Short mmCIF file of C-alpha atoms in Angstrom, two decimals:
data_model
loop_
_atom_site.label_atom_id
_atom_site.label_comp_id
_atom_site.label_asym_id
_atom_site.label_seq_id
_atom_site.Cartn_x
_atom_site.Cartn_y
_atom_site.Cartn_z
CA UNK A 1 95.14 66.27 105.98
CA UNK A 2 98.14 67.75 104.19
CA UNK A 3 97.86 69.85 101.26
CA UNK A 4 100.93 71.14 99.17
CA UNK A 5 100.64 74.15 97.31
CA UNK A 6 102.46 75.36 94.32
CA UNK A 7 102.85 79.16 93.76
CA UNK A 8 105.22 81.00 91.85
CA UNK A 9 103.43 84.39 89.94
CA UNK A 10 102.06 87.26 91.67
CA UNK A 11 98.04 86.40 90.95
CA UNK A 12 99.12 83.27 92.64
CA UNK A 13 100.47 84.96 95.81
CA UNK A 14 97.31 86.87 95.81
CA UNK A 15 94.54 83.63 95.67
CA UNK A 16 97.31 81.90 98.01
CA UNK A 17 96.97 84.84 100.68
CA UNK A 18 92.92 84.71 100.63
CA UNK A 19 93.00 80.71 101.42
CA UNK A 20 96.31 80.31 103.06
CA UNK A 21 94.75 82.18 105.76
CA UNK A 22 91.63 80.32 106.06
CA UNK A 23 94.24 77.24 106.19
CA UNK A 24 96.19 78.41 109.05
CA UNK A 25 92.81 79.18 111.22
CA UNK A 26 92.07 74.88 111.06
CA UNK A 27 93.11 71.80 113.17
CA UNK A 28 92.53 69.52 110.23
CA UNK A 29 94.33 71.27 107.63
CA UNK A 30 98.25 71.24 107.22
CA UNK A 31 99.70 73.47 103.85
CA UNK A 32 103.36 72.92 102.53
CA UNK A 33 103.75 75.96 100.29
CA UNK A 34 106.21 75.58 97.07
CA UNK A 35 107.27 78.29 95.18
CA UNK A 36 108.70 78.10 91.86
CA UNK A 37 110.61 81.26 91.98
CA UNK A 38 108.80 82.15 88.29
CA UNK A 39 108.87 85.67 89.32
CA UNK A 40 112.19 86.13 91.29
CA UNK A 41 112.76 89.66 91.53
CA UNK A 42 112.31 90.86 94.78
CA UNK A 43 109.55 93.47 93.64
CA UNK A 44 107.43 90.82 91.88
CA UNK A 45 108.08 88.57 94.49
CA UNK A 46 109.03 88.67 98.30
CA UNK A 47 107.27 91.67 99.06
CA UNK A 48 103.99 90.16 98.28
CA UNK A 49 104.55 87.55 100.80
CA UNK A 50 105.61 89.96 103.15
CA UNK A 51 102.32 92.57 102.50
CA UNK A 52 99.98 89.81 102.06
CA UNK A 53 101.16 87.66 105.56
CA UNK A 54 101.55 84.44 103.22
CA UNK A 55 103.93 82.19 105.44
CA UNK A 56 107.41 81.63 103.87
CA UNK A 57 107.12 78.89 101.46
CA UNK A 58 108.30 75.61 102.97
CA UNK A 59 110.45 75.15 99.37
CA UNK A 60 111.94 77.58 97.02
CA UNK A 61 112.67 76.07 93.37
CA UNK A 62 114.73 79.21 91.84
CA UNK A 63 113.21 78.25 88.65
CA UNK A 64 112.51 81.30 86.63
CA UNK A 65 114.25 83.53 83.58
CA UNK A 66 114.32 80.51 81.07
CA UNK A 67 111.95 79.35 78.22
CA UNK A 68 108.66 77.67 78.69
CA UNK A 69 109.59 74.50 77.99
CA UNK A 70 112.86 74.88 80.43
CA UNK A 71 110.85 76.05 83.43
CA UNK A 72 107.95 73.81 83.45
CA UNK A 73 110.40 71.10 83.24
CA UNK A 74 112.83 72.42 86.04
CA UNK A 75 109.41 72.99 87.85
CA UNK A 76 108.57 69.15 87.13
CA UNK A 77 110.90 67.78 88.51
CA UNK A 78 111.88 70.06 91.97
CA UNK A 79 107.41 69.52 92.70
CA UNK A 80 107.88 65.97 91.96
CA UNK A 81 110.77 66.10 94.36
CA UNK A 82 108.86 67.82 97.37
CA UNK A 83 106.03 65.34 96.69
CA UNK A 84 107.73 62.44 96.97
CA UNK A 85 109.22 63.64 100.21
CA UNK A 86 105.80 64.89 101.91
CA UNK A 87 103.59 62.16 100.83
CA UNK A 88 100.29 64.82 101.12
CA UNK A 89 96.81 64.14 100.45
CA UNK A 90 96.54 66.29 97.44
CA UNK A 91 98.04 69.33 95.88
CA UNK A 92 96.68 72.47 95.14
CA UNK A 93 97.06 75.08 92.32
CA UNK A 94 95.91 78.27 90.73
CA UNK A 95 95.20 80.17 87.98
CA UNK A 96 97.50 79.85 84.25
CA UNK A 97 101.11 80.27 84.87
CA UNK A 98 103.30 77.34 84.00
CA UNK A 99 103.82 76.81 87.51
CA UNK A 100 100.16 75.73 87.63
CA UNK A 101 100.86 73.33 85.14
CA UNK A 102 104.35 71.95 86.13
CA UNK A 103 102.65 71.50 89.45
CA UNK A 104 99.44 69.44 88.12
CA UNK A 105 102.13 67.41 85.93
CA UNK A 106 104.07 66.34 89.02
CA UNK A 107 101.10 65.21 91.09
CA UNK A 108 99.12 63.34 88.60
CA UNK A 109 101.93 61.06 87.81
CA UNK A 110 102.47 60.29 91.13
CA UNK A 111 98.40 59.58 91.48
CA UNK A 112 98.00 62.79 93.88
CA UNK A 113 95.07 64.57 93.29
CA UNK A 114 95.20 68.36 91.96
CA UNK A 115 92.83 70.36 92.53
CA UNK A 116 92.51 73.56 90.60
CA UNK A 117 91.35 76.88 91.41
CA UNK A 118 90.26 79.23 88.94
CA UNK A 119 89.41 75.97 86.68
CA UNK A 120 87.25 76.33 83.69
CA UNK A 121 88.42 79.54 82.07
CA UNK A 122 88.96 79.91 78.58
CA UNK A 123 90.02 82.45 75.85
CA UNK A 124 90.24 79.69 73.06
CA UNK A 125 93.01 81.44 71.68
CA UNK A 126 95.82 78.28 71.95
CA UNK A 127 98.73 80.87 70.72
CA UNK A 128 98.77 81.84 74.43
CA UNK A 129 100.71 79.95 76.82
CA UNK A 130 98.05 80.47 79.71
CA UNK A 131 95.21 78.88 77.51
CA UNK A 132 97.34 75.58 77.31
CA UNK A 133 98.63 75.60 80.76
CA UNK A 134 94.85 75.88 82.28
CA UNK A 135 93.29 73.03 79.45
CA UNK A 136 95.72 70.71 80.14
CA UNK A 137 95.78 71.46 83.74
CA UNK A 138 91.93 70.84 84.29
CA UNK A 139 91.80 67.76 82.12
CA UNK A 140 94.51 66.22 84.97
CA UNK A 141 92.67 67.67 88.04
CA UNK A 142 90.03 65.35 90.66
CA UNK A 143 88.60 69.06 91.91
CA UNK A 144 87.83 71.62 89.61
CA UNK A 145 86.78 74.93 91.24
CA UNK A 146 85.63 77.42 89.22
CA UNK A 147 85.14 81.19 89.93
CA UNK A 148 81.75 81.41 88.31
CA UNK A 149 78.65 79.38 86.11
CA UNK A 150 80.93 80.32 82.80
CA UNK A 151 83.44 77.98 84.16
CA UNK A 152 80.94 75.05 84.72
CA UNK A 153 79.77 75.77 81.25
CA UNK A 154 83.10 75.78 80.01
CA UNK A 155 84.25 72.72 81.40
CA UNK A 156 81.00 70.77 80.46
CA UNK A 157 81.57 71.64 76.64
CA UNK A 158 84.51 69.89 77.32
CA UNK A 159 83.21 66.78 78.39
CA UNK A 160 84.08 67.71 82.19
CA UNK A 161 81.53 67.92 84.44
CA UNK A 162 79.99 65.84 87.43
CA UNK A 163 80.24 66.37 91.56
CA UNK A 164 84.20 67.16 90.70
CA UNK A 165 83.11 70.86 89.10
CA UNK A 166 82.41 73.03 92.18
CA UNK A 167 81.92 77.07 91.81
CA UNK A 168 83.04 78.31 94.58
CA UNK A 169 83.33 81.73 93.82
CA UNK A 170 86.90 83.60 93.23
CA UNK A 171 89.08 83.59 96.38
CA UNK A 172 90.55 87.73 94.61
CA UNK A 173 87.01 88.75 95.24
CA UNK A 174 88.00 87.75 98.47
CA UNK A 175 91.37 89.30 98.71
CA UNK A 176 90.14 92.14 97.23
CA UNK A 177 87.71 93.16 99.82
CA UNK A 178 90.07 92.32 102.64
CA UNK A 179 93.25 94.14 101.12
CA UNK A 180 91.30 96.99 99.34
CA UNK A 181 90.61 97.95 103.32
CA UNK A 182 94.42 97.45 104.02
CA UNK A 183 95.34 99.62 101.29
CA UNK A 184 93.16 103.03 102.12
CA UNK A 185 94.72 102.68 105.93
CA UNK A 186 98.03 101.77 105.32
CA UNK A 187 99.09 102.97 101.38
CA UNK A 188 101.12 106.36 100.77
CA UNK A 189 101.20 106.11 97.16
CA UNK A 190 98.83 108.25 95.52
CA UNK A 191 101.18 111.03 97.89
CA UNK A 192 104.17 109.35 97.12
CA UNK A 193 103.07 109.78 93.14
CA UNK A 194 101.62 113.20 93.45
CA UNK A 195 98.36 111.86 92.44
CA UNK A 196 94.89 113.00 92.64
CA UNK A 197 92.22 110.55 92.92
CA UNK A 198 90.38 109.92 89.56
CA UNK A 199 93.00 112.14 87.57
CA UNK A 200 95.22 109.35 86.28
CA UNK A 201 94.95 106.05 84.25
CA UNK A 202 96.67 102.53 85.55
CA UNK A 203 98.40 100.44 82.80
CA UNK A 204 99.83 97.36 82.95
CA UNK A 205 101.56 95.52 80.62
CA UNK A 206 103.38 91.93 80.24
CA UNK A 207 101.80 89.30 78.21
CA UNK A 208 104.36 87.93 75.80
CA UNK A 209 101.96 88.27 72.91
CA UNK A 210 101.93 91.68 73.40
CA UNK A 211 106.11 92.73 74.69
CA UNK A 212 107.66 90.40 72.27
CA UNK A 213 106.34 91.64 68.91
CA UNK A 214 107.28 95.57 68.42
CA UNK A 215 104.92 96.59 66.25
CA UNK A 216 101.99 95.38 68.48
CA UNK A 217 103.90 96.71 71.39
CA UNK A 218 104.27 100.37 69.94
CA UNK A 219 100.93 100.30 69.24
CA UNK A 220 99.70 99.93 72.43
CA UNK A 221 102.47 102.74 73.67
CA UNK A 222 100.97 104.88 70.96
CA UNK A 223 97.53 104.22 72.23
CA UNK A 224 98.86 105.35 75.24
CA UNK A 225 100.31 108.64 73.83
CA UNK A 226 96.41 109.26 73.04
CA UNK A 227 95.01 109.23 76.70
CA UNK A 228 93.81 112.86 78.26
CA UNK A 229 95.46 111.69 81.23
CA UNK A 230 98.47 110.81 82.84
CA UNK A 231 98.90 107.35 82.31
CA UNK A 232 100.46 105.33 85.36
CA UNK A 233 102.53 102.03 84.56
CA UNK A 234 104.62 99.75 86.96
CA UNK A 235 106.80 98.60 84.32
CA UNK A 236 107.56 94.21 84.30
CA UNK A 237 110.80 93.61 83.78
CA UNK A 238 109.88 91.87 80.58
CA UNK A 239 108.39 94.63 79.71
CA UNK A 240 111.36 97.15 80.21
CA UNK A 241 114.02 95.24 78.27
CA UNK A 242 111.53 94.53 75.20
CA UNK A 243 110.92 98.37 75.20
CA UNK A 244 115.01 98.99 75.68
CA UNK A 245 115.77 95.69 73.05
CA UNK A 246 113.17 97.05 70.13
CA UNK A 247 113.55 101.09 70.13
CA UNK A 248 109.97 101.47 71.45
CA UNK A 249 108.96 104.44 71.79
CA UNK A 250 107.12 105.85 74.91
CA UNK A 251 105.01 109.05 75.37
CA UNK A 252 105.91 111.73 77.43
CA UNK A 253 102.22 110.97 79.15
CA UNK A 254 103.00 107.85 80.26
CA UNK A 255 104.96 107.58 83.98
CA UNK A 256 106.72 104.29 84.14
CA UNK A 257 108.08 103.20 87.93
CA UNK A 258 109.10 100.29 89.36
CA UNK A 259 106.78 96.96 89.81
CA UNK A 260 104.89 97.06 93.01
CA UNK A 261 103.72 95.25 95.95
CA UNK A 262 99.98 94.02 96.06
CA UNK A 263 98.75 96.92 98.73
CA UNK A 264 100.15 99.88 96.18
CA UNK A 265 98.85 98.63 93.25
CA UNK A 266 95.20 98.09 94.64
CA UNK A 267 95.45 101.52 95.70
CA UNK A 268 96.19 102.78 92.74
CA UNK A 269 93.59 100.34 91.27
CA UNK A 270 90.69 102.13 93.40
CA UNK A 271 91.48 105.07 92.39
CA UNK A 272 92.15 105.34 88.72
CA UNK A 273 89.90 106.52 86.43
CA UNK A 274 90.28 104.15 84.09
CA UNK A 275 92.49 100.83 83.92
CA UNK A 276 94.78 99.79 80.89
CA UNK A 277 95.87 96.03 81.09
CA UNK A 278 95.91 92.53 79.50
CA UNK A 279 96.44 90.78 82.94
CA UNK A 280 93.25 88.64 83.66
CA UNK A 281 93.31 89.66 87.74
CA UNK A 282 93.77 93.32 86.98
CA UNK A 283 90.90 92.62 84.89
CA UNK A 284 89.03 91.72 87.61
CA UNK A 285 90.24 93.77 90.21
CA UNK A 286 88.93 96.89 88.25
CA UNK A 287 85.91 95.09 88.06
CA UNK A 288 85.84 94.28 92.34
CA UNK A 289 86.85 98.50 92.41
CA UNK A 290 84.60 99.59 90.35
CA UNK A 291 86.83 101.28 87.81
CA UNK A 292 86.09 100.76 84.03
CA UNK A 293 88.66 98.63 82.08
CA UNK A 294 90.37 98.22 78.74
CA UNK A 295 92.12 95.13 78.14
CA UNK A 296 95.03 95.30 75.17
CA UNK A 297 93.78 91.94 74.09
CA UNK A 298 91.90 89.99 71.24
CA UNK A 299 89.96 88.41 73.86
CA UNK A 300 89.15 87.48 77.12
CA UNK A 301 88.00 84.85 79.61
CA UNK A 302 86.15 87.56 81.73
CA UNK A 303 83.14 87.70 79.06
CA UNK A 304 80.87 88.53 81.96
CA UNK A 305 82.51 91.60 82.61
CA UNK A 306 82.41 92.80 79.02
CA UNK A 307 78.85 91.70 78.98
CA UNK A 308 77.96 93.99 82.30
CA UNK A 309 79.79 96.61 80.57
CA UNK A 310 82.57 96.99 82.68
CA UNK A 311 85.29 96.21 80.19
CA UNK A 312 86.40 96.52 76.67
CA UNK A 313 88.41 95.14 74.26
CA UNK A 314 91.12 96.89 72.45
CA UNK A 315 93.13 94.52 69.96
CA UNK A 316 96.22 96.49 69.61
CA UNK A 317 96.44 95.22 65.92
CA UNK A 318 92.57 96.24 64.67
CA UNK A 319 91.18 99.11 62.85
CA UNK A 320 89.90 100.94 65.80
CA UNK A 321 92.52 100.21 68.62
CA UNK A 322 94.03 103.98 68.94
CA UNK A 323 90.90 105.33 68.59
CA UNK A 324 89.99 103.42 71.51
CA UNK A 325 91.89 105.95 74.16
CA UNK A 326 90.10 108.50 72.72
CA UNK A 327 86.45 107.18 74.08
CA UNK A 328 84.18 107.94 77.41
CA UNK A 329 84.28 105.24 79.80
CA UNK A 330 81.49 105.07 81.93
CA UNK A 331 80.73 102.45 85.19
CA UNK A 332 78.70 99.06 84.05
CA UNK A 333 75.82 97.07 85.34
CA UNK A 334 75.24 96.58 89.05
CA UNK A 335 72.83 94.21 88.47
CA UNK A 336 74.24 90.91 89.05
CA UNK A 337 77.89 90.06 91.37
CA UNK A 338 79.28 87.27 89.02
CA UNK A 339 81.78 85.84 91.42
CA UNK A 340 80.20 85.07 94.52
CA UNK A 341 80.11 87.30 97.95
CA UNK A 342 83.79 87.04 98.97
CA UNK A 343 83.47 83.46 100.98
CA UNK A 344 85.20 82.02 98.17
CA UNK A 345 88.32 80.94 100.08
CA UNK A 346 86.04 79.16 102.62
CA UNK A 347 84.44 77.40 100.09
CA UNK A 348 87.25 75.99 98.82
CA UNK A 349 88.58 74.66 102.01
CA UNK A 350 85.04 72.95 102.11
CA UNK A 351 85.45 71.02 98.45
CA UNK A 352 89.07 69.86 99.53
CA UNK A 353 88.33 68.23 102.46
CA UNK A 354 84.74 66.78 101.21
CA UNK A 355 87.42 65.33 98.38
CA UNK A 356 89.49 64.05 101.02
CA UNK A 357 87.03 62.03 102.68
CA UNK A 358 86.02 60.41 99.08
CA UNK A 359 89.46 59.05 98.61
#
């Protein structure tokens, strides 16, 4: 069977690595990987293909740098393009990003079946992009894998539910374990940095409700300013020009350098003593490190981890926010592994061909 897949954001290139691989080790399975180009720089973008040993994608869209609306219709129509030219069985796609959606658009029109990993997530906060890209994207999909039993729950509240909801697991539990072994043997970066293990925290920042308003963006730099620590950030280019564009101001405690590829940052990931983000998979991959986490964000589709204690919430707009960086953060529960034991990526191979013999 053929299966085209459409990639084109960094969490992508991560899930893609996990199954692509499992793809290349089968007779019956043939991938035609797309990307979007929706993050184009080189940092954000080829070297994770090179680290991670993802084949070069079979198509290259150079969509990227516009407005919502103009890349997930520039997306549209270069997928519908590369479907209508490879005929496949079905077409796959992760996570959020508009190039999820652009790709689930395209298929379902032409009456190929989408199936989605990471399906079932919500934050049920519509005033972010990602919420709207992965609701509409699931209610269009014939295979709906989700990375845990909140997903199935999810999806069931929404009327969707039935031998088409599978969890399989999440296939960055699976890259994580893989790459986090990569990373201690092959990263220089903590040397590179001057960094001592445990001595530093990791920030990231780029979600648009956060770098596009400056007030809610200074707060979280002046949150920041409050940390004992030195606090690490690999800046998105987003990110830089909203700081440059608005006058933010940054604390002499926090290190901004360049984005970086997937190996690095897990490094730096393992080793932090605590993480800063509002990225979903950094989210998680504290949570796979086993380094505490505060996410800059009203809320969160990861409710299991702030239910095992392993993450909090820090709206950079509410009462307590700065007082936030002030706090202890201790490891969570052990107790339960909420995303299956790193055979995600198999399991998903499973569901797509079991759909392919249905059809």
């Amino acid at each position: 069977m053929k299966i085209v897949t459409v990639v084109g954001a960094r969490p992508q290139f991560i899930k893609a690595a996990a199954v692509s691989r499992v793809f290349a080790g089968r007779q019956d399975c043939a991938e035609v990987m797309i990307h979007t180009g929706q993050h184009f720089d080189a940092n954000m973008s080829d070297v994770f293909f090179q680290e991670l040993e993802i084949p070069k994608p079979a198509y290259h869209l150079g969509v990227g740098g516009g407005t919502h609306g103009q890349n997930t219709g520039r997306m549209i129509e270069g997928i519908e393009s590369v479907l209508l030219e490879q005929r496949p069985d079905a077409l796959l796609v992760y996570g959020d990003t508009d190039s999820t959606l652009a790709g689930a658009l395209a298929a379902v029109k032409l009456h190929v079946p989408v199936v989605h990993v990471e399906a079932g997530l919500r934050s049920f906060n519509l005033r972010m992009p990602e919420e709207i890209n992965r609701r509409l994207t699931d209610h269009v999909s014939s295979l709906l894998l989700t990375p845990n039993e909140q997903g199935i729950r999810n999806l069931a509240a929404e009327g969707i539910c039935g031998a088409q909801v599978i969890n399989v697991g999440d296939v960055m539990y699976d890259a994580a374990l893989h790459f986090g072994i990569t990373a201690e043997q092959t990263s220089s970066i903590l040397e590179q940095l001057h960094l001592a293990p445990s001595a530093y925290w990791l920030a990231t920042i780029h979600r648009q409700e956060n770098t596009d308003d400056r007030l809610r963006l200074q707060r979280i730099f002046d949150g920041l300013g409050r940390a004992a620590a030195t606090v690490v950030l690999p800046l998105h280019p987003r990110t830089r020009k909203r700081i440059a564009d608005m006058a933010v101001q940054v604390p002499g405690n926090v290190r901004i350098i360049e984005p970086l590829g997937y190996i690095d940052m897990v490094m730096l990931e393992k080793h932090a003593a605590l993480i800063v983000t509002d990225s979903g998979g950094v989210q998680k991959e504290a949570y796979f490190h086993r380094v505490p986490c505060l996410t800059l964000r009203d809320e969160t589709e990861w409710v299991e981890l702030l239910d095992m204690g392993w993450n909090r919430l820090a709206a950079p707009m509410s009462e307590g926010f700065l007082d936030a960086f002030e706090l202890s953060y201790s490891k969570g529960s052990e107790d339960h592994q909420p995303y299956g034991s790193g055979q995600a990526s198999l399991a998903v191979i499973k569901a797509i061909l079991t759909l392919a013999q249905g059809n």
